[in-house]
Short mmCIF file of N, CA and C in Angstrom, two decimals:
data_model
loop_
_atom_site.label_atom_id
_atom_site.label_comp_id
_atom_site.label_asym_id
_atom_site.label_seq_id
_atom_site.Cartn_x
_atom_site.Cartn_y
_atom_site.Cartn_z
N MET L 1 -25.17 -29.12 -19.55
CA MET L 1 -25.18 -27.70 -19.85
C MET L 1 -24.51 -26.95 -18.69
N GLY L 2 -23.70 -25.97 -19.04
CA GLY L 2 -23.01 -25.17 -18.03
C GLY L 2 -23.93 -24.13 -17.41
N THR L 3 -23.57 -23.71 -16.22
CA THR L 3 -24.31 -22.63 -15.56
C THR L 3 -23.46 -21.37 -15.56
N LEU L 4 -24.12 -20.24 -15.56
CA LEU L 4 -23.44 -18.95 -15.55
C LEU L 4 -23.79 -18.23 -14.25
N THR L 5 -22.76 -17.99 -13.44
CA THR L 5 -22.93 -17.33 -12.15
C THR L 5 -22.19 -16.01 -12.16
N VAL L 6 -22.85 -14.96 -11.75
CA VAL L 6 -22.25 -13.64 -11.58
C VAL L 6 -21.78 -13.52 -10.14
N TRP L 7 -20.54 -13.08 -9.93
CA TRP L 7 -20.00 -12.87 -8.58
C TRP L 7 -19.47 -11.45 -8.48
N ASN L 8 -19.86 -10.78 -7.41
CA ASN L 8 -19.27 -9.47 -7.13
C ASN L 8 -19.48 -9.12 -5.66
N VAL L 9 -18.64 -8.21 -5.19
CA VAL L 9 -18.77 -7.63 -3.87
C VAL L 9 -19.33 -6.23 -4.05
N ILE L 10 -20.36 -5.90 -3.27
CA ILE L 10 -20.93 -4.56 -3.32
C ILE L 10 -21.10 -4.03 -1.89
N SER L 11 -21.18 -2.72 -1.80
CA SER L 11 -21.45 -2.09 -0.50
C SER L 11 -22.93 -2.25 -0.18
N ILE L 12 -23.29 -1.97 1.05
CA ILE L 12 -24.71 -2.05 1.43
C ILE L 12 -25.56 -1.13 0.56
N ASP L 13 -24.99 -0.01 0.13
CA ASP L 13 -25.76 0.90 -0.72
C ASP L 13 -25.58 0.63 -2.21
N GLY L 14 -25.05 -0.54 -2.58
CA GLY L 14 -25.10 -1.01 -3.96
C GLY L 14 -23.94 -0.66 -4.88
N PHE L 15 -22.85 -0.13 -4.34
CA PHE L 15 -21.72 0.25 -5.19
C PHE L 15 -20.67 -0.86 -5.21
N PHE L 16 -20.09 -1.11 -6.40
CA PHE L 16 -19.05 -2.13 -6.48
C PHE L 16 -17.65 -1.55 -6.56
N GLU L 17 -17.57 -0.24 -6.66
CA GLU L 17 -16.30 0.47 -6.54
C GLU L 17 -16.62 1.88 -6.09
N GLY L 18 -15.59 2.56 -5.60
CA GLY L 18 -15.77 3.93 -5.15
C GLY L 18 -15.89 4.89 -6.33
N ASP L 19 -15.63 6.16 -6.08
CA ASP L 19 -15.78 7.18 -7.12
C ASP L 19 -14.75 7.05 -8.23
N GLN L 20 -13.61 6.46 -7.94
CA GLN L 20 -12.56 6.29 -8.94
C GLN L 20 -12.56 4.86 -9.45
N LEU L 21 -12.20 4.68 -10.72
CA LEU L 21 -12.07 3.37 -11.31
C LEU L 21 -11.10 2.53 -10.49
N TRP L 22 -11.48 1.33 -10.16
CA TRP L 22 -10.68 0.38 -9.38
C TRP L 22 -10.45 0.81 -7.92
N ASP L 23 -11.31 1.67 -7.41
CA ASP L 23 -11.29 1.97 -5.98
C ASP L 23 -12.10 0.87 -5.29
N LEU L 24 -11.40 -0.17 -4.86
CA LEU L 24 -12.04 -1.36 -4.30
C LEU L 24 -11.83 -1.48 -2.79
N ARG L 25 -11.69 -0.36 -2.13
CA ARG L 25 -11.48 -0.39 -0.67
C ARG L 25 -12.60 -1.11 0.06
N LEU L 26 -13.78 -1.17 -0.52
CA LEU L 26 -14.89 -1.86 0.14
C LEU L 26 -14.58 -3.33 0.37
N HIS L 27 -13.69 -3.91 -0.42
CA HIS L 27 -13.32 -5.32 -0.24
C HIS L 27 -12.64 -5.55 1.11
N GLU L 28 -11.97 -4.54 1.62
CA GLU L 28 -11.30 -4.66 2.92
C GLU L 28 -12.29 -4.98 4.04
N TYR L 29 -13.54 -4.58 3.87
CA TYR L 29 -14.55 -4.77 4.91
C TYR L 29 -15.16 -6.17 4.90
N ILE L 30 -14.98 -6.91 3.82
CA ILE L 30 -15.60 -8.23 3.73
C ILE L 30 -14.57 -9.35 3.58
N TRP L 31 -13.36 -9.02 3.10
CA TRP L 31 -12.38 -10.07 2.87
C TRP L 31 -11.93 -10.69 4.20
N GLY L 32 -11.96 -11.99 4.24
CA GLY L 32 -11.53 -12.75 5.41
C GLY L 32 -11.41 -14.20 5.01
N GLU L 33 -11.31 -15.06 5.99
CA GLU L 33 -11.12 -16.48 5.71
C GLU L 33 -12.29 -17.09 4.95
N ASP L 34 -13.53 -16.68 5.24
CA ASP L 34 -14.69 -17.23 4.53
C ASP L 34 -14.64 -16.90 3.04
N LEU L 35 -14.32 -15.66 2.69
CA LEU L 35 -14.24 -15.30 1.28
C LEU L 35 -13.01 -15.93 0.61
N ARG L 36 -11.95 -16.09 1.36
CA ARG L 36 -10.79 -16.77 0.81
C ARG L 36 -11.15 -18.21 0.44
N ARG L 37 -11.86 -18.91 1.32
CA ARG L 37 -12.30 -20.28 1.02
C ARG L 37 -13.24 -20.31 -0.18
N LEU L 38 -14.14 -19.34 -0.27
CA LEU L 38 -15.04 -19.27 -1.41
C LEU L 38 -14.24 -19.07 -2.70
N SER L 39 -13.24 -18.21 -2.65
CA SER L 39 -12.40 -17.97 -3.83
C SER L 39 -11.68 -19.25 -4.26
N LEU L 40 -11.19 -20.01 -3.30
CA LEU L 40 -10.54 -21.28 -3.64
C LEU L 40 -11.54 -22.28 -4.21
N GLN L 41 -12.76 -22.25 -3.70
CA GLN L 41 -13.82 -23.11 -4.26
C GLN L 41 -14.09 -22.76 -5.72
N PHE L 42 -14.13 -21.46 -6.03
CA PHE L 42 -14.29 -21.04 -7.43
C PHE L 42 -13.23 -21.71 -8.29
N GLY L 43 -11.99 -21.69 -7.81
CA GLY L 43 -10.88 -22.26 -8.57
C GLY L 43 -11.02 -23.75 -8.82
N GLU L 44 -11.64 -24.47 -7.88
CA GLU L 44 -11.85 -25.90 -8.06
C GLU L 44 -12.96 -26.20 -9.06
N GLU L 45 -13.94 -25.33 -9.14
CA GLU L 45 -15.14 -25.58 -9.96
C GLU L 45 -15.08 -25.00 -11.37
N VAL L 46 -14.46 -23.84 -11.51
CA VAL L 46 -14.63 -23.01 -12.70
C VAL L 46 -14.17 -23.70 -13.99
N GLY L 47 -14.98 -23.49 -15.02
CA GLY L 47 -14.60 -23.93 -16.35
C GLY L 47 -14.17 -22.76 -17.21
N LEU L 48 -14.73 -21.57 -16.90
CA LEU L 48 -14.43 -20.36 -17.66
C LEU L 48 -14.70 -19.15 -16.79
N LEU L 49 -13.76 -18.20 -16.80
CA LEU L 49 -13.96 -16.90 -16.16
C LEU L 49 -14.25 -15.88 -17.24
N VAL L 50 -15.20 -14.99 -16.97
CA VAL L 50 -15.60 -13.99 -17.97
C VAL L 50 -15.51 -12.61 -17.34
N PHE L 51 -14.99 -11.67 -18.12
CA PHE L 51 -14.85 -10.29 -17.68
C PHE L 51 -15.26 -9.35 -18.80
N GLY L 52 -15.75 -8.17 -18.42
CA GLY L 52 -15.81 -7.07 -19.36
C GLY L 52 -14.40 -6.51 -19.51
N ARG L 53 -14.18 -5.65 -20.49
CA ARG L 53 -12.83 -5.17 -20.78
C ARG L 53 -12.17 -4.46 -19.61
N ILE L 54 -12.90 -3.58 -18.93
CA ILE L 54 -12.30 -2.81 -17.84
C ILE L 54 -11.91 -3.73 -16.69
N THR L 55 -12.80 -4.65 -16.33
CA THR L 55 -12.47 -5.60 -15.26
C THR L 55 -11.30 -6.48 -15.69
N TYR L 56 -11.32 -6.93 -16.94
CA TYR L 56 -10.22 -7.75 -17.45
C TYR L 56 -8.89 -7.03 -17.30
N GLU L 57 -8.84 -5.77 -17.69
CA GLU L 57 -7.58 -5.03 -17.63
C GLU L 57 -7.04 -4.95 -16.20
N GLY L 58 -7.93 -4.74 -15.23
CA GLY L 58 -7.49 -4.70 -13.84
C GLY L 58 -7.04 -6.06 -13.34
N MET L 59 -7.77 -7.10 -13.68
CA MET L 59 -7.40 -8.46 -13.27
C MET L 59 -6.08 -8.89 -13.92
N ALA L 60 -5.94 -8.60 -15.20
CA ALA L 60 -4.73 -8.97 -15.92
C ALA L 60 -3.50 -8.23 -15.40
N ALA L 61 -3.70 -7.05 -14.87
CA ALA L 61 -2.59 -6.30 -14.29
C ALA L 61 -2.25 -6.81 -12.89
N HIS L 62 -3.24 -7.31 -12.18
CA HIS L 62 -3.04 -7.73 -10.78
C HIS L 62 -2.52 -9.17 -10.63
N TRP L 63 -3.24 -10.15 -11.18
CA TRP L 63 -3.00 -11.54 -10.81
C TRP L 63 -1.66 -12.12 -11.27
N PRO L 64 -1.13 -11.79 -12.42
CA PRO L 64 0.18 -12.38 -12.77
C PRO L 64 1.29 -12.00 -11.79
N ALA L 65 1.17 -10.87 -11.11
CA ALA L 65 2.21 -10.42 -10.18
C ALA L 65 1.84 -10.63 -8.72
N ASP L 66 0.65 -11.16 -8.42
CA ASP L 66 0.19 -11.28 -7.04
C ASP L 66 1.04 -12.28 -6.26
N THR L 67 1.44 -11.90 -5.07
CA THR L 67 2.16 -12.81 -4.17
C THR L 67 1.44 -12.97 -2.84
N ASP L 68 0.35 -12.20 -2.62
CA ASP L 68 -0.39 -12.27 -1.36
C ASP L 68 -1.25 -13.52 -1.25
N GLU L 69 -1.82 -13.95 -2.36
CA GLU L 69 -2.72 -15.10 -2.38
C GLU L 69 -2.27 -16.07 -3.49
N PRO L 70 -1.18 -16.80 -3.28
CA PRO L 70 -0.62 -17.63 -4.36
C PRO L 70 -1.57 -18.71 -4.88
N GLU L 71 -2.41 -19.29 -4.03
CA GLU L 71 -3.33 -20.33 -4.49
C GLU L 71 -4.40 -19.74 -5.41
N ILE L 72 -4.89 -18.57 -5.06
CA ILE L 72 -5.89 -17.91 -5.89
C ILE L 72 -5.24 -17.43 -7.18
N ALA L 73 -4.05 -16.84 -7.08
CA ALA L 73 -3.34 -16.38 -8.27
C ALA L 73 -3.08 -17.52 -9.23
N GLU L 74 -2.76 -18.69 -8.71
CA GLU L 74 -2.46 -19.84 -9.57
C GLU L 74 -3.65 -20.17 -10.47
N TYR L 75 -4.85 -20.28 -9.89
CA TYR L 75 -5.98 -20.62 -10.76
C TYR L 75 -6.42 -19.44 -11.62
N MET L 76 -6.33 -18.23 -11.08
CA MET L 76 -6.71 -17.05 -11.88
C MET L 76 -5.85 -16.95 -13.14
N ASN L 77 -4.59 -17.29 -13.03
CA ASN L 77 -3.69 -17.21 -14.18
C ASN L 77 -3.83 -18.40 -15.12
N ALA L 78 -4.26 -19.56 -14.61
CA ALA L 78 -4.30 -20.78 -15.41
C ALA L 78 -5.63 -21.03 -16.10
N VAL L 79 -6.73 -20.67 -15.46
CA VAL L 79 -8.05 -21.03 -15.95
C VAL L 79 -8.36 -20.33 -17.29
N PRO L 80 -9.16 -20.97 -18.15
CA PRO L 80 -9.59 -20.28 -19.38
C PRO L 80 -10.40 -19.03 -19.05
N LYS L 81 -10.13 -17.97 -19.81
CA LYS L 81 -10.78 -16.68 -19.57
C LYS L 81 -11.32 -16.14 -20.89
N LEU L 82 -12.41 -15.40 -20.78
CA LEU L 82 -13.03 -14.75 -21.92
C LEU L 82 -13.25 -13.29 -21.56
N VAL L 83 -12.81 -12.38 -22.43
CA VAL L 83 -13.04 -10.96 -22.20
C VAL L 83 -14.01 -10.46 -23.26
N ALA L 84 -15.06 -9.79 -22.82
CA ALA L 84 -16.04 -9.21 -23.72
C ALA L 84 -15.60 -7.81 -24.07
N SER L 85 -15.27 -7.60 -25.34
CA SER L 85 -14.79 -6.28 -25.76
C SER L 85 -14.95 -6.12 -27.27
N ARG L 86 -15.34 -4.93 -27.66
CA ARG L 86 -15.40 -4.60 -29.09
C ARG L 86 -14.06 -4.03 -29.56
N THR L 87 -13.18 -3.67 -28.63
CA THR L 87 -11.92 -3.03 -29.01
C THR L 87 -10.69 -3.90 -28.75
N LEU L 88 -10.73 -4.74 -27.75
CA LEU L 88 -9.59 -5.59 -27.41
C LEU L 88 -9.70 -6.89 -28.20
N THR L 89 -8.76 -7.13 -29.10
CA THR L 89 -8.85 -8.33 -29.94
C THR L 89 -7.76 -9.35 -29.64
N ALA L 90 -6.69 -8.92 -29.00
CA ALA L 90 -5.58 -9.82 -28.72
C ALA L 90 -5.17 -9.72 -27.25
N PRO L 91 -5.98 -10.28 -26.34
CA PRO L 91 -5.64 -10.20 -24.92
C PRO L 91 -4.33 -10.94 -24.64
N GLU L 92 -3.55 -10.37 -23.72
CA GLU L 92 -2.23 -10.94 -23.45
C GLU L 92 -2.17 -11.81 -22.21
N TRP L 93 -3.15 -11.74 -21.34
CA TRP L 93 -3.14 -12.55 -20.13
C TRP L 93 -3.29 -14.02 -20.52
N ASN L 94 -2.52 -14.86 -19.88
CA ASN L 94 -2.49 -16.28 -20.15
C ASN L 94 -3.89 -16.88 -20.30
N ASN L 95 -4.07 -17.68 -21.36
CA ASN L 95 -5.28 -18.48 -21.56
C ASN L 95 -6.54 -17.63 -21.69
N THR L 96 -6.44 -16.49 -22.39
CA THR L 96 -7.57 -15.58 -22.54
C THR L 96 -7.94 -15.41 -24.01
N GLU L 97 -9.23 -15.44 -24.29
CA GLU L 97 -9.78 -15.14 -25.60
C GLU L 97 -10.64 -13.89 -25.48
N ALA L 98 -10.89 -13.23 -26.61
CA ALA L 98 -11.78 -12.07 -26.64
C ALA L 98 -12.96 -12.36 -27.54
N THR L 99 -14.08 -11.71 -27.22
CA THR L 99 -15.26 -11.80 -28.08
C THR L 99 -15.95 -10.44 -28.12
N ALA L 100 -16.42 -10.07 -29.29
CA ALA L 100 -17.23 -8.87 -29.44
C ALA L 100 -18.72 -9.18 -29.29
N ASP L 101 -19.05 -10.48 -29.18
CA ASP L 101 -20.43 -10.93 -29.05
C ASP L 101 -20.56 -11.82 -27.81
N PRO L 102 -20.53 -11.20 -26.61
CA PRO L 102 -20.56 -12.04 -25.40
C PRO L 102 -21.86 -12.82 -25.24
N VAL L 103 -22.98 -12.27 -25.64
CA VAL L 103 -24.25 -13.00 -25.49
C VAL L 103 -24.23 -14.24 -26.37
N GLY L 104 -23.85 -14.10 -27.63
CA GLY L 104 -23.78 -15.26 -28.52
C GLY L 104 -22.75 -16.28 -28.07
N GLU L 105 -21.57 -15.80 -27.69
CA GLU L 105 -20.50 -16.69 -27.28
C GLU L 105 -20.84 -17.43 -25.99
N LEU L 106 -21.42 -16.74 -25.02
CA LEU L 106 -21.76 -17.41 -23.76
C LEU L 106 -22.97 -18.33 -23.91
N THR L 107 -23.88 -18.01 -24.80
CA THR L 107 -24.99 -18.93 -25.11
C THR L 107 -24.41 -20.24 -25.63
N ARG L 108 -23.46 -20.14 -26.56
CA ARG L 108 -22.82 -21.32 -27.15
C ARG L 108 -22.05 -22.10 -26.09
N ARG L 109 -21.27 -21.41 -25.29
CA ARG L 109 -20.43 -22.10 -24.30
C ARG L 109 -21.26 -22.74 -23.19
N LYS L 110 -22.37 -22.13 -22.82
CA LYS L 110 -23.24 -22.75 -21.82
C LYS L 110 -23.78 -24.08 -22.34
N GLN L 111 -24.11 -24.12 -23.62
CA GLN L 111 -24.65 -25.34 -24.22
C GLN L 111 -23.60 -26.44 -24.33
N LEU L 112 -22.35 -26.06 -24.56
CA LEU L 112 -21.28 -27.03 -24.75
C LEU L 112 -20.64 -27.50 -23.46
N GLY L 113 -20.61 -26.62 -22.45
CA GLY L 113 -19.84 -26.91 -21.24
C GLY L 113 -20.64 -27.58 -20.15
N GLU L 114 -19.89 -28.20 -19.25
CA GLU L 114 -20.49 -28.80 -18.08
C GLU L 114 -20.02 -28.11 -16.80
N ARG L 115 -18.89 -27.45 -16.87
CA ARG L 115 -18.34 -26.78 -15.69
C ARG L 115 -18.91 -25.37 -15.60
N PRO L 116 -18.96 -24.82 -14.41
CA PRO L 116 -19.53 -23.47 -14.22
C PRO L 116 -18.74 -22.38 -14.95
N ILE L 117 -19.47 -21.40 -15.38
CA ILE L 117 -18.92 -20.17 -15.95
C ILE L 117 -19.17 -19.09 -14.91
N TYR L 118 -18.11 -18.36 -14.56
CA TYR L 118 -18.24 -17.28 -13.59
C TYR L 118 -17.93 -15.95 -14.25
N VAL L 119 -18.78 -14.96 -14.02
CA VAL L 119 -18.53 -13.59 -14.43
C VAL L 119 -18.14 -12.84 -13.17
N PHE L 120 -16.94 -12.29 -13.16
CA PHE L 120 -16.46 -11.51 -12.02
C PHE L 120 -16.59 -10.04 -12.37
N GLY L 121 -17.20 -9.26 -11.46
CA GLY L 121 -17.32 -7.82 -11.67
C GLY L 121 -18.13 -7.52 -12.92
N SER L 122 -17.65 -6.53 -13.71
CA SER L 122 -18.16 -6.29 -15.06
C SER L 122 -19.63 -5.90 -15.10
N ALA L 123 -19.98 -4.80 -14.47
CA ALA L 123 -21.38 -4.38 -14.34
C ALA L 123 -22.10 -4.23 -15.67
N ASP L 124 -21.48 -3.60 -16.65
CA ASP L 124 -22.15 -3.42 -17.95
C ASP L 124 -22.40 -4.77 -18.62
N LEU L 125 -21.42 -5.65 -18.56
CA LEU L 125 -21.59 -6.98 -19.14
C LEU L 125 -22.70 -7.73 -18.41
N VAL L 126 -22.70 -7.67 -17.09
CA VAL L 126 -23.75 -8.36 -16.31
C VAL L 126 -25.12 -7.86 -16.72
N ASP L 127 -25.26 -6.56 -16.91
CA ASP L 127 -26.54 -6.01 -17.33
C ASP L 127 -27.00 -6.63 -18.65
N SER L 128 -26.10 -6.74 -19.61
CA SER L 128 -26.49 -7.31 -20.91
C SER L 128 -26.80 -8.80 -20.78
N LEU L 129 -26.10 -9.51 -19.90
CA LEU L 129 -26.37 -10.94 -19.72
C LEU L 129 -27.69 -11.17 -18.99
N LEU L 130 -28.01 -10.31 -18.04
CA LEU L 130 -29.32 -10.39 -17.39
C LEU L 130 -30.43 -10.11 -18.40
N GLU L 131 -30.22 -9.10 -19.21
CA GLU L 131 -31.21 -8.74 -20.24
C GLU L 131 -31.44 -9.90 -21.21
N ALA L 132 -30.37 -10.63 -21.54
CA ALA L 132 -30.47 -11.76 -22.47
C ALA L 132 -30.91 -13.05 -21.78
N ASP L 133 -31.19 -12.99 -20.47
CA ASP L 133 -31.66 -14.15 -19.71
C ASP L 133 -30.63 -15.29 -19.67
N LEU L 134 -29.35 -14.94 -19.62
CA LEU L 134 -28.28 -15.94 -19.58
C LEU L 134 -27.77 -16.23 -18.17
N VAL L 135 -28.10 -15.39 -17.20
CA VAL L 135 -27.58 -15.54 -15.84
C VAL L 135 -28.42 -16.58 -15.10
N ASP L 136 -27.72 -17.59 -14.57
CA ASP L 136 -28.40 -18.62 -13.79
C ASP L 136 -28.42 -18.26 -12.31
N GLU L 137 -27.34 -17.62 -11.84
CA GLU L 137 -27.28 -17.22 -10.44
C GLU L 137 -26.50 -15.92 -10.28
N LEU L 138 -26.93 -15.15 -9.29
CA LEU L 138 -26.19 -13.97 -8.84
C LEU L 138 -25.68 -14.29 -7.44
N LEU L 139 -24.38 -14.19 -7.25
CA LEU L 139 -23.78 -14.39 -5.93
C LEU L 139 -23.15 -13.06 -5.54
N LEU L 140 -23.72 -12.45 -4.51
CA LEU L 140 -23.28 -11.13 -4.09
C LEU L 140 -22.71 -11.18 -2.68
N GLY L 141 -21.53 -10.61 -2.52
CA GLY L 141 -20.97 -10.40 -1.20
C GLY L 141 -21.30 -8.98 -0.78
N ILE L 142 -22.06 -8.83 0.26
CA ILE L 142 -22.45 -7.51 0.73
C ILE L 142 -21.45 -7.09 1.81
N ALA L 143 -20.60 -6.12 1.46
CA ALA L 143 -19.60 -5.63 2.40
C ALA L 143 -20.27 -4.75 3.44
N PRO L 144 -19.91 -4.89 4.70
CA PRO L 144 -20.55 -4.10 5.75
C PRO L 144 -20.00 -2.67 5.79
N VAL L 145 -20.33 -1.92 4.75
CA VAL L 145 -19.90 -0.53 4.65
C VAL L 145 -20.89 0.22 3.75
N ILE L 146 -21.16 1.46 4.10
CA ILE L 146 -21.96 2.36 3.25
C ILE L 146 -20.97 3.31 2.61
N LEU L 147 -20.81 3.22 1.29
CA LEU L 147 -19.84 4.07 0.60
C LEU L 147 -20.37 5.49 0.40
N GLY L 148 -21.64 5.62 0.16
CA GLY L 148 -22.21 6.95 -0.05
C GLY L 148 -22.18 7.40 -1.49
N SER L 149 -21.19 6.94 -2.24
CA SER L 149 -21.12 7.25 -3.67
C SER L 149 -20.16 6.26 -4.32
N GLY L 150 -20.22 6.20 -5.62
CA GLY L 150 -19.38 5.28 -6.36
C GLY L 150 -20.10 4.81 -7.61
N THR L 151 -19.65 3.67 -8.12
CA THR L 151 -20.26 3.09 -9.31
C THR L 151 -21.24 2.02 -8.89
N PRO L 152 -22.53 2.18 -9.22
CA PRO L 152 -23.50 1.15 -8.84
C PRO L 152 -23.29 -0.12 -9.66
N PHE L 153 -23.53 -1.25 -9.03
CA PHE L 153 -23.37 -2.51 -9.76
C PHE L 153 -24.52 -2.75 -10.71
N PHE L 154 -25.72 -2.44 -10.29
CA PHE L 154 -26.88 -2.66 -11.15
C PHE L 154 -27.33 -1.34 -11.76
N THR L 155 -27.61 -1.39 -13.05
CA THR L 155 -28.10 -0.20 -13.73
C THR L 155 -29.60 -0.08 -13.51
N THR L 156 -30.11 1.10 -13.76
CA THR L 156 -31.56 1.28 -13.66
C THR L 156 -32.22 0.56 -14.83
N SER L 157 -33.40 0.06 -14.57
CA SER L 157 -34.13 -0.69 -15.59
C SER L 157 -35.57 -0.22 -15.59
N GLU L 158 -36.17 -0.24 -16.75
CA GLU L 158 -37.58 0.18 -16.85
C GLU L 158 -38.52 -0.87 -16.27
N THR L 159 -38.06 -2.11 -16.24
CA THR L 159 -38.89 -3.18 -15.68
C THR L 159 -38.14 -3.86 -14.54
N PRO L 160 -38.86 -4.24 -13.50
CA PRO L 160 -38.21 -4.94 -12.40
C PRO L 160 -37.65 -6.29 -12.86
N ARG L 161 -36.61 -6.73 -12.19
CA ARG L 161 -36.01 -8.04 -12.45
C ARG L 161 -36.13 -8.86 -11.17
N PRO L 162 -37.22 -9.59 -11.01
CA PRO L 162 -37.42 -10.35 -9.77
C PRO L 162 -36.36 -11.44 -9.60
N LEU L 163 -36.01 -11.70 -8.35
CA LEU L 163 -35.01 -12.71 -8.02
C LEU L 163 -35.58 -13.65 -6.97
N GLU L 164 -35.14 -14.90 -7.00
CA GLU L 164 -35.49 -15.88 -5.98
C GLU L 164 -34.27 -16.12 -5.10
N LEU L 165 -34.41 -15.95 -3.80
CA LEU L 165 -33.32 -16.19 -2.88
C LEU L 165 -33.07 -17.69 -2.75
N LEU L 166 -31.82 -18.10 -3.00
CA LEU L 166 -31.43 -19.50 -2.87
C LEU L 166 -30.69 -19.75 -1.56
N GLU L 167 -29.94 -18.74 -1.11
CA GLU L 167 -29.12 -18.93 0.08
C GLU L 167 -28.69 -17.57 0.61
N SER L 168 -28.54 -17.50 1.92
CA SER L 168 -27.96 -16.30 2.53
C SER L 168 -27.25 -16.73 3.80
N HIS L 169 -26.08 -16.14 4.02
CA HIS L 169 -25.40 -16.38 5.29
C HIS L 169 -24.32 -15.33 5.53
N ALA L 170 -24.10 -15.09 6.81
CA ALA L 170 -23.07 -14.13 7.22
C ALA L 170 -21.69 -14.77 7.07
N VAL L 171 -20.70 -13.93 6.81
CA VAL L 171 -19.32 -14.39 6.76
C VAL L 171 -18.57 -13.85 7.97
N ASP L 172 -17.37 -14.35 8.17
CA ASP L 172 -16.61 -14.07 9.39
C ASP L 172 -16.30 -12.59 9.61
N THR L 173 -16.39 -11.76 8.61
CA THR L 173 -16.07 -10.34 8.74
C THR L 173 -17.29 -9.46 8.97
N GLY L 174 -18.48 -10.07 9.03
CA GLY L 174 -19.70 -9.29 9.22
C GLY L 174 -20.43 -8.99 7.93
N GLY L 175 -19.86 -9.38 6.81
CA GLY L 175 -20.55 -9.25 5.52
C GLY L 175 -21.55 -10.37 5.36
N VAL L 176 -22.27 -10.33 4.27
CA VAL L 176 -23.30 -11.34 3.99
C VAL L 176 -23.14 -11.81 2.56
N LEU L 177 -23.29 -13.12 2.35
CA LEU L 177 -23.34 -13.67 1.00
C LEU L 177 -24.79 -13.94 0.66
N LEU L 178 -25.21 -13.47 -0.49
CA LEU L 178 -26.57 -13.69 -0.97
C LEU L 178 -26.48 -14.38 -2.33
N ARG L 179 -27.19 -15.48 -2.47
CA ARG L 179 -27.21 -16.22 -3.74
C ARG L 179 -28.65 -16.18 -4.26
N TYR L 180 -28.82 -15.63 -5.45
CA TYR L 180 -30.14 -15.49 -6.06
C TYR L 180 -30.17 -16.18 -7.41
N ARG L 181 -31.38 -16.54 -7.82
CA ARG L 181 -31.64 -17.01 -9.17
C ARG L 181 -32.64 -16.05 -9.79
N PRO L 182 -32.35 -15.56 -11.01
CA PRO L 182 -33.36 -14.71 -11.66
C PRO L 182 -34.66 -15.48 -11.81
N ALA L 183 -35.77 -14.87 -11.42
CA ALA L 183 -37.09 -15.51 -11.58
C ALA L 183 -37.43 -15.52 -13.06
N ARG L 184 -37.82 -16.66 -13.53
CA ARG L 184 -38.15 -16.79 -14.96
C ARG L 184 -39.63 -17.05 -15.10
N GLY L 185 -40.19 -16.48 -16.16
CA GLY L 185 -41.59 -16.75 -16.47
C GLY L 185 -42.56 -15.89 -15.76
#
C-alpha cells in the first residue's frame, strides 16, 4: 500500500504564501543545500505527485521552463501527476491526469501503489485529505521568517487534529523540518 505525504514550506507564523497568490518569498529563507537534497530524494522515491488546481497551474508554468535546478525539473516534468479540480479536465503538463474526486481517487491509488504519493502545497486539498483521514505524514519546512500576513496553510477546524512527531531537525539555512503523523484513534 502506498503512503501519502503532504509537503510544504510555511513561515513560523503558519503562512505558505504572502498576501498575493504565488508570493513565495518565504522560500528564500529556507532554501539551501539541505532542501535541495530533500527535493532530489523526493524525485527518487515518488510514485505520484498531487496538486490542487492553483498549485498545479503554478507548477506547470514553472517547471517545464526551469533552468536553475535541472535535476529537480527533470523529475518534476517526468513523474506521474494528478491535479484535483472540478474545472480543469485536460491538463497540459506532461504526464498529468485530472480528477474531480481526489478523495476517491487517492484512496484507490494508495491501495494499488507501493511508491509514495506526495502532495505539494495545495492547502484546500490538504484540508480535505486530512478530513478524509488519507494523510499518512505531514512534512513541513518551517522557514525562519515571520510574514505577518498571507495565506495560512491550515484552515480553522472545529475539532483539534492531534499529530505525533516522527522527526525534527534543523537545516543549513536555519529552518526546521518537522515530520508528523496524524494521530489516529
